[in-house]
XYZ file of C-alpha atoms in Angstrom:
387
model
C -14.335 -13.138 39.904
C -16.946 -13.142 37.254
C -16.778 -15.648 34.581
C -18.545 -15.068 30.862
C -19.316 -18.451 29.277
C -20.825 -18.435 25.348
C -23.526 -21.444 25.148
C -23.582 -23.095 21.891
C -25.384 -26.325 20.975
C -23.412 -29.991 20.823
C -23.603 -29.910 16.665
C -21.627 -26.403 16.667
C -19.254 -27.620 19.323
C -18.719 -30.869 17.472
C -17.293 -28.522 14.284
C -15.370 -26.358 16.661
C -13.457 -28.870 18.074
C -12.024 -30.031 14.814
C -10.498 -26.365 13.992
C -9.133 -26.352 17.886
C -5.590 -26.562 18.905
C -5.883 -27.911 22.675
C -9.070 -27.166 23.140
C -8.824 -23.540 22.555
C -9.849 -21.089 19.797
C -8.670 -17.754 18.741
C -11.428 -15.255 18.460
C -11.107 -11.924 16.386
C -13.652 -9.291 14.853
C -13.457 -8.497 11.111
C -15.371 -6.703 8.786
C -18.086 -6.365 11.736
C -18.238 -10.448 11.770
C -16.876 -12.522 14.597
C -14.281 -15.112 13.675
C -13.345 -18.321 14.967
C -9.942 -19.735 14.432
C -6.913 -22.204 15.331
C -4.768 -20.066 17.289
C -1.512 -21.238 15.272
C -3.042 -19.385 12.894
C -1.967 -16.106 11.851
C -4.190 -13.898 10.312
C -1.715 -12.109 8.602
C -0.123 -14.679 7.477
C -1.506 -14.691 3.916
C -0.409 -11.002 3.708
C 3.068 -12.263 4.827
C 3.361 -15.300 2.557
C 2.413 -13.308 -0.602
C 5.314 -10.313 0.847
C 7.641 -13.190 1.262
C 6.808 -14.766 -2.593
C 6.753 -11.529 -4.424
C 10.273 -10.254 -3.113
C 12.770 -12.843 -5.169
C 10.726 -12.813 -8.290
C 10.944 -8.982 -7.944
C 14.585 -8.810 -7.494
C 15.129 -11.336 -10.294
C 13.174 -9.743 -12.534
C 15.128 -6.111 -11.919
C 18.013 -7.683 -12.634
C 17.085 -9.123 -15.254
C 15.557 -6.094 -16.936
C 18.842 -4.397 -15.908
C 21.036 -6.410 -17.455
C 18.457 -6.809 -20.897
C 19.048 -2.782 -21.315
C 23.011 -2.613 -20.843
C 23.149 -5.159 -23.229
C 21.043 -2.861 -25.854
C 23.786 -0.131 -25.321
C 21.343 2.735 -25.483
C 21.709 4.872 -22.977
C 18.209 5.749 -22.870
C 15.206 3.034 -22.280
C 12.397 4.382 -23.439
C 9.390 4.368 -20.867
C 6.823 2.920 -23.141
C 6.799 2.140 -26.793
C 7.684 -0.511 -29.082
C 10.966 0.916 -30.673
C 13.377 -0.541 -28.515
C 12.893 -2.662 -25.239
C 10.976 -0.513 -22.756
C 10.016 -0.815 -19.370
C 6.110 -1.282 -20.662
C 7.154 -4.595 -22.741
C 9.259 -5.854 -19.936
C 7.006 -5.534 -17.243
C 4.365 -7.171 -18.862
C 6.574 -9.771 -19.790
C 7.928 -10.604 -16.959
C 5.039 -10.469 -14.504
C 2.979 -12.689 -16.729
C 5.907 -15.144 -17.281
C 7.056 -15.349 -13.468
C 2.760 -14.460 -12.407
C 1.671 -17.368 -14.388
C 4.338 -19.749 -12.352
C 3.878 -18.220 -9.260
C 0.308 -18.278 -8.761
C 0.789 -22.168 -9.749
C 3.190 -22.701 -7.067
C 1.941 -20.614 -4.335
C -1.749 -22.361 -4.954
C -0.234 -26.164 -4.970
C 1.224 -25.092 -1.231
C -1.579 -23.994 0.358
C -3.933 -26.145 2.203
C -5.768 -28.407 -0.747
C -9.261 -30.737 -0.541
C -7.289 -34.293 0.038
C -10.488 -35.846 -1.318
C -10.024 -34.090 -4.667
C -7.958 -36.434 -7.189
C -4.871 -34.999 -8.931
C -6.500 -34.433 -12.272
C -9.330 -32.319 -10.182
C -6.341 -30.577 -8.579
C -4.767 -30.186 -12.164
C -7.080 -29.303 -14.008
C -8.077 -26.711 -11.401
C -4.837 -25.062 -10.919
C -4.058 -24.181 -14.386
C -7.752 -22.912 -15.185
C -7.059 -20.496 -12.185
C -3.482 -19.436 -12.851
C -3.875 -19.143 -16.879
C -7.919 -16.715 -15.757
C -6.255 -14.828 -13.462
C -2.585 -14.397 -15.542
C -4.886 -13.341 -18.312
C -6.671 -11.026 -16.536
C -3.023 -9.052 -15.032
C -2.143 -9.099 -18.686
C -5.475 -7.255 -19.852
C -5.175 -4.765 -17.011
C -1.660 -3.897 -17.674
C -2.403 -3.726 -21.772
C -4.641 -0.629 -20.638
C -2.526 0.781 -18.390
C 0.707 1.166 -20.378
C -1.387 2.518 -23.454
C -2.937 5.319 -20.860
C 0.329 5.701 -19.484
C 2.245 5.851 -23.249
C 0.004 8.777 -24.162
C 0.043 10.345 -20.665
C 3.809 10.222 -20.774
C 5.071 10.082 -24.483
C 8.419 10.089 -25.189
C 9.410 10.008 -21.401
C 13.057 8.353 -21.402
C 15.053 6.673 -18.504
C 18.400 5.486 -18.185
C 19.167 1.785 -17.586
C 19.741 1.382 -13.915
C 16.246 3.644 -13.100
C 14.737 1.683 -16.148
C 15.428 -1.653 -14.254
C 14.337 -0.250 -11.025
C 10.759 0.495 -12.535
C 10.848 -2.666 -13.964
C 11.032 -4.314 -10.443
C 8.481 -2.095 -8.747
C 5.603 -2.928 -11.617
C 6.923 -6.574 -11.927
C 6.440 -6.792 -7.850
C 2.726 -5.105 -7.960
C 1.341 -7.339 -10.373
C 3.333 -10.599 -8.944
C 1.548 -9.360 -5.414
C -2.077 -9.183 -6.782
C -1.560 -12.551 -8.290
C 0.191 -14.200 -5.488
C -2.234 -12.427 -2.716
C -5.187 -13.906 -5.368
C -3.833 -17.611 -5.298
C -4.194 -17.214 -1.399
C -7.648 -16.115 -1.424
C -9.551 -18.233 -3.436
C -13.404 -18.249 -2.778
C -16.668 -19.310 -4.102
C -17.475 -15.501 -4.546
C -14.300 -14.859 -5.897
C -14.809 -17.931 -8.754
C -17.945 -16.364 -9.378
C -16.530 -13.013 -10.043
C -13.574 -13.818 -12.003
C -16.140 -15.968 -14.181
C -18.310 -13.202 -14.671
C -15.098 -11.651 -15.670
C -13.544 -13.945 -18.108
C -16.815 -14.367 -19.904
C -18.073 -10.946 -20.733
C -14.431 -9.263 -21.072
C -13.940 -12.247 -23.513
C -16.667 -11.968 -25.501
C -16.825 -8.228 -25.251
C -13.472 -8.056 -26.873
C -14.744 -10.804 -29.596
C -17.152 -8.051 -30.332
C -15.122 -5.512 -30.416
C -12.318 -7.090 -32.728
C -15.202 -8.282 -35.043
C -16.956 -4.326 -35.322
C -16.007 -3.560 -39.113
C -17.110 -7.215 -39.817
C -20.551 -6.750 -39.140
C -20.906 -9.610 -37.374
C -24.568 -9.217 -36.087
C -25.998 -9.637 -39.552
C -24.534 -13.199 -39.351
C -25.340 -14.481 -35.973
C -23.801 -14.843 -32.371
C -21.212 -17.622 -33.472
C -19.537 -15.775 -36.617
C -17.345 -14.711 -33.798
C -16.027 -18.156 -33.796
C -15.420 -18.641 -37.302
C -12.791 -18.778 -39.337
C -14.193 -15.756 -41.129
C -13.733 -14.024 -38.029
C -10.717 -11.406 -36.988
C -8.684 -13.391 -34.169
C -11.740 -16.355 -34.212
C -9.533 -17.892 -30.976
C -10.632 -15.382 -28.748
C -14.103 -16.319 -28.681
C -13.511 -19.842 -28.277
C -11.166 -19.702 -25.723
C -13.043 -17.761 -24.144
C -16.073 -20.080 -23.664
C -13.447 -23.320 -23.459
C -11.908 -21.346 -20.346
C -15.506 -20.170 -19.338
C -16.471 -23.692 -19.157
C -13.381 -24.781 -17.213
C -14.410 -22.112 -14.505
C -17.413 -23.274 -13.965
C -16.237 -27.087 -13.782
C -14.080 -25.116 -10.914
C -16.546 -23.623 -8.685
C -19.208 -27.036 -9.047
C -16.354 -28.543 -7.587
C -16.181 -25.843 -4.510
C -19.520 -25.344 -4.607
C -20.270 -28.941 -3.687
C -17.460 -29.931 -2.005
C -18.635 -27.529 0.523
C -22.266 -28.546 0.537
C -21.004 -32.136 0.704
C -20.216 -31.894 4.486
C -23.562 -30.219 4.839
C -26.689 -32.392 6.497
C -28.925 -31.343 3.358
C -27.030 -33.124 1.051
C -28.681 -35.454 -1.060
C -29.147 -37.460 -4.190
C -30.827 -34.509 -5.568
C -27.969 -32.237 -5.477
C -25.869 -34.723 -6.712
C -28.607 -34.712 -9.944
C -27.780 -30.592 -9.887
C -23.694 -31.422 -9.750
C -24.735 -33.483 -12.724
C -26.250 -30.715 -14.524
C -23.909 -28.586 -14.340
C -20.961 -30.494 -15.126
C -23.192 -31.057 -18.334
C -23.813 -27.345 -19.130
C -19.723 -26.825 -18.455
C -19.256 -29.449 -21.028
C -21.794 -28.048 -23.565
C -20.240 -24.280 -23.338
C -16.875 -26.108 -23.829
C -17.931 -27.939 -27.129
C -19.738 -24.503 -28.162
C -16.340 -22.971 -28.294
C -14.322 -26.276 -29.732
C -16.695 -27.033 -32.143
C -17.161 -23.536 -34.249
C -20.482 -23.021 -36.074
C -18.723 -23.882 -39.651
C -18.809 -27.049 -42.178
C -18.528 -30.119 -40.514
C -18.699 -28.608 -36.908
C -21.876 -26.831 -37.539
C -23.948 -30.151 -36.328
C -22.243 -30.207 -32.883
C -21.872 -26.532 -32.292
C -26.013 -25.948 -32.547
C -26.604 -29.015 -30.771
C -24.549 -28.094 -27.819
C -26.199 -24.594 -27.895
C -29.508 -25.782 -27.803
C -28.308 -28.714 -24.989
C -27.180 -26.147 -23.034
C -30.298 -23.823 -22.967
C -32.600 -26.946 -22.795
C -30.489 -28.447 -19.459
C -31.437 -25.007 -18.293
C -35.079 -25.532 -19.243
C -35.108 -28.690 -17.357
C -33.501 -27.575 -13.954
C -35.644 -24.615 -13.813
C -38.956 -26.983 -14.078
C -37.886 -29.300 -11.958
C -36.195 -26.372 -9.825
C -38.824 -26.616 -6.920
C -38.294 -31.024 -6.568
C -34.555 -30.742 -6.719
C -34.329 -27.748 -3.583
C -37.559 -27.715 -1.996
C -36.211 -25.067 0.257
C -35.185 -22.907 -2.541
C -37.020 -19.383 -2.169
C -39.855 -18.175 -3.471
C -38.015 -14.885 -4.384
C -35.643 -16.816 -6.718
C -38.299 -19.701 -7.921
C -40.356 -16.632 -9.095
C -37.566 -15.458 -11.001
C -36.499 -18.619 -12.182
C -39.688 -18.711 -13.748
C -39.882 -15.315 -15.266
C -36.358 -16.842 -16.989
C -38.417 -19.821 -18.505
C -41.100 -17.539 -19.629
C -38.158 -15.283 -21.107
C -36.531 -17.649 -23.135
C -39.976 -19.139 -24.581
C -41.143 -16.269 -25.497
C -37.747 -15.380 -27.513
C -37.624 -17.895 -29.041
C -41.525 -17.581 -30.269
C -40.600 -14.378 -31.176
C -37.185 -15.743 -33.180
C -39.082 -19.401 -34.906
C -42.673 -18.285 -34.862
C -43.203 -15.087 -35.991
C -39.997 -14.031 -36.717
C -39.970 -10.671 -34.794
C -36.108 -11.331 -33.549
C -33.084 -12.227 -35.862
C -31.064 -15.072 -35.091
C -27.868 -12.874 -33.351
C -30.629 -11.541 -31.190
C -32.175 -14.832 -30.085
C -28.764 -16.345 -29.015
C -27.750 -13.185 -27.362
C -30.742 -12.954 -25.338
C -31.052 -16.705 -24.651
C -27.428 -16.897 -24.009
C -27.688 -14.751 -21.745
C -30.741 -15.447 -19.752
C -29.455 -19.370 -19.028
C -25.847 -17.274 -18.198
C -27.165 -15.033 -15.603
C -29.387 -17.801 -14.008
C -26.764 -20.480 -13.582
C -24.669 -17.880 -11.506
C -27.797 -16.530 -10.033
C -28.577 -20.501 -8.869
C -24.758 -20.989 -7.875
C -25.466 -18.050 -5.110
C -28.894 -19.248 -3.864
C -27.600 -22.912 -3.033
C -24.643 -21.246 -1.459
C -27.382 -19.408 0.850
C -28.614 -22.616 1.530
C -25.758 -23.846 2.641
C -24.984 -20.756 4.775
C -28.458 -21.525 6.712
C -27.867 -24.381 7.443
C -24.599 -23.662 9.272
C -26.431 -21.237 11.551
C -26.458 -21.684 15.434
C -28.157 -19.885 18.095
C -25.596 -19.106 21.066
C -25.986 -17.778 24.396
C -24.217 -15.246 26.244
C -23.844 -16.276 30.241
C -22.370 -14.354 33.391
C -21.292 -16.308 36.360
C-alpha cells in the first residue's frame, strides 16, 4: 500500500507538536488555505457557541418586551416611533443592554494570553465590548429611521410586537457574540478605522451650522461645540484601540525569532502615540487645557516624524515599497506644514486635517507591514513524498 508522507523542517515540527493532541493533527481546507488544527477542535464550534449564547438572551428579551407592551394596555405597538414604546426603541435597547454584557462575558471565556495581567485583560475587554456595542447601536439608529419611513405608521399587536422584538434582539446579540469570538489583528484594525472616522465624521456632521472649519480641527472638542463629547470620546476610545492591537500585535511577534530590543523601542512608540491621541481628546483645545492639548498634537505627529527617520534602523527588513512611502509621508507633512507656518498657503483646520491624517493612515499602514513581517517569518518549505 502506498504511503504519502509531508516533509517539513524540525523548527515547523517543533510548533506543531505543541497544537497536537497525541501526536496527531486535524487537517482541513478553507478559504483555498490549508489548516492545521487540534483535532478536539471543532471548527464549528464558534458558530455553535455564539447559537448557544444568543438563544436565552433572545428569549428573555421577548418576554420581556412582551410583558413591557401588555402592561401599556394599547392594543396596538407601534412598529417604530417615539409615541409610545415600539419595537424600534426596544430592540435597540435591549440588544445594546444584554450586547454590551454579552460580548464581555463570552470574550472573558474564551481562550485568553495568560501572560497578559488583569488590568491588560481589563482594560482590553471593555474597549472591545463598549467599540463594538457602539457600533450595533449606530447600525441599528440607521436602520429603524430607514425602516420608520419605509413603513410609517405600520402597527402590531403585543404578542407579534414581542416576537419581533426577539428576532432583532437575537440578530444583533449574534453579530456581537459571533464578533467577541473572532477577534483578530485585522479585525482591530478595521473596527479602529471604524471608530475613528465614523466618530469624527459624525463630530463633523453635528458641528455643520457651526462652521467649525473657520475655527480649526479641535473646535469640535470644545465646549462651544454641539455634543463636544463625541469628539473626545472618540479619540479617548481611538486611543484605547490602538493600546489594544500593540498589545496583539506584539504579543504575537514576541514568540517570533526577529524579536528584538528594537521592536520593543516601536511597542514604546506606540504606546506613546496611544497616550498622546488620548490626552488630545481629554485635554480640549480651551483655557487652561489649551497648553496640553497642542502639545500632545504636535507629540504625536513628531513621534511619527521620528519612527519614520529612524524607520529603516528599527526594521531593517522593512520594504522598500513601504520605506518609500513612509518617506513620501515625511515629505507630506513638512511640506504642510511649510505651507501652514511659512507662507501661509493652508489655514490651520487644513493643516491638522491633513497632518492628522497622514501620521493616522501611516501608523495603521506600519501596524500591517510588521504583521507581514511576522507572517514571513513563519513560512516553511514542505515536501510532498510517495512511498
Amino acid at each position: 500500500m502506498t504511503k504519502n508522507y509531508l516533509e517539513i523542517p524540525e523548527e515547523l515540527y517543533n510548533k506543531l507538536s505543541d497544537y497536537a493532541e497525541n501526536d496527531q493533527l486535524s487537517i482541513r481546507l478553507e478559504n483555498q488555505q490549508i489548516l492545521l488544527e487540534n483535532p478536539k477542535i471543532n471548527h464549528t464550534n464558534k458558530q455553535n457557541l455564539a447559537l448557544h449564547y444568543f438563544i436565552v438572551p433572545s428569549l428573555a428579551s421577548g418576554i420581556i418586551a412582551l410583558l413591557i407592551f401588555l402592561s401599556t394596555n394599547h392594543p396596538q405597538i407601534a412598529f417604530t416611533g417615539s409615541r409610545h414604546l415600539s419595537v424600534a426603541s426596544l430592540s435597540i435597547i435591549l440588544s445594546t443592554l444584554f450586547g454590551f454584557f454579552g460580548f464581555i462575558w463570552t470574550y472573558l471565556r474564551k481562550s485568553c494570553d495568560l501572560s497578559k495581567s488583569k488590568f491588560k485583560i481589563f482594560r482590553e475587554t471593555l474597549t472591545l465590548s463598549v467599540a463594538y456595542t457602539s457600533i450595533s447601536f449606530a447600525v441599528q439608529i440607521i436602520f429603524w429611521y430607514i425602516i420608520g419611513k419605509t413603513f410609517s405608521g405600520v402597527t402590531f399587536d403585543p404578542f407579534t410586537a414581542g416576537f419581533l422584538v426577539l428576532v432583532f434582539v437575537g440578530i444583533i446579540f449574534y453579530f456581537l457574540i459571533s464578533a467577541a469570538l473572532s477577534i483578530t489583528l485585522p479585525n482591530l484594525i478595521l473596527l479602529l478605522f471604524t471608530t475613528f472616522i465614523g466618530g469624527i465624521l459624525v463630530s463633523m456632521a453635528t458641528n455643520n451650522q457651526k462652521d467649525w472649519w473657520q475655527h480649526n480641527f479641535s473646535f469640535l472638542g470644545t465646549g462651544e461645540a454641539t455634543q463636544h463629547w463625541q469628539f473626545n470620546i472618540t479619540l479617548i476610545f481611538s486611543a484605547l484601540i490602538l493600546l489594544t492591537i500593540t498589545d496583539f500585535l506584539f504579543a504575537e511577534f514576541s514568540k517570533s525569532s526577529l524579536y528584538n530590543y528594537k521592536f520593543k523601542i516601536i511597542r514604546i512608540f506606540y504606546i506613546l502615540i496611544a497616550f498622546l491621541i488620548a490626552f488630545v481628546g481629554i485635554f480640549p483645545a480651551q483655557s487652561w487645557t489649551m497648553p496640553i492639548h497642542n502639545n500632545s498634537a504636535f507629540g504625536l505627529v513628531a513621534v511619527v516624524l521620528i519612527m519614520i527617520i529612524f524607520l529603516k534602523w528599527l526594521v531593517p527588513t522593512i520594504s522598500k515599497e513601504f520605506l518609500a512611502l513612509s518617506w513620501t509621508a515625511l515629505i507630506a507633512l513638512i511640506l504642510s506644514a511649510v505651507a501652514f507656518m511659512g507662507i501661509h498657503y493652508l489655514s490651520l483646520t487644513v493643516f491638522e486635517i491633513i497632518a492628522f491624517a497622514i501620521a493616522f493612515t501611516w501608523l495603521v499602514m506600519f501596524i500591517n507591514s510588521l504583521r507581514a513581517i511576522i507572517q514571513e517569518g513563519n513560512e516553511w518549505q514542505v515536501k510532498l513524498l510517495q512511498k
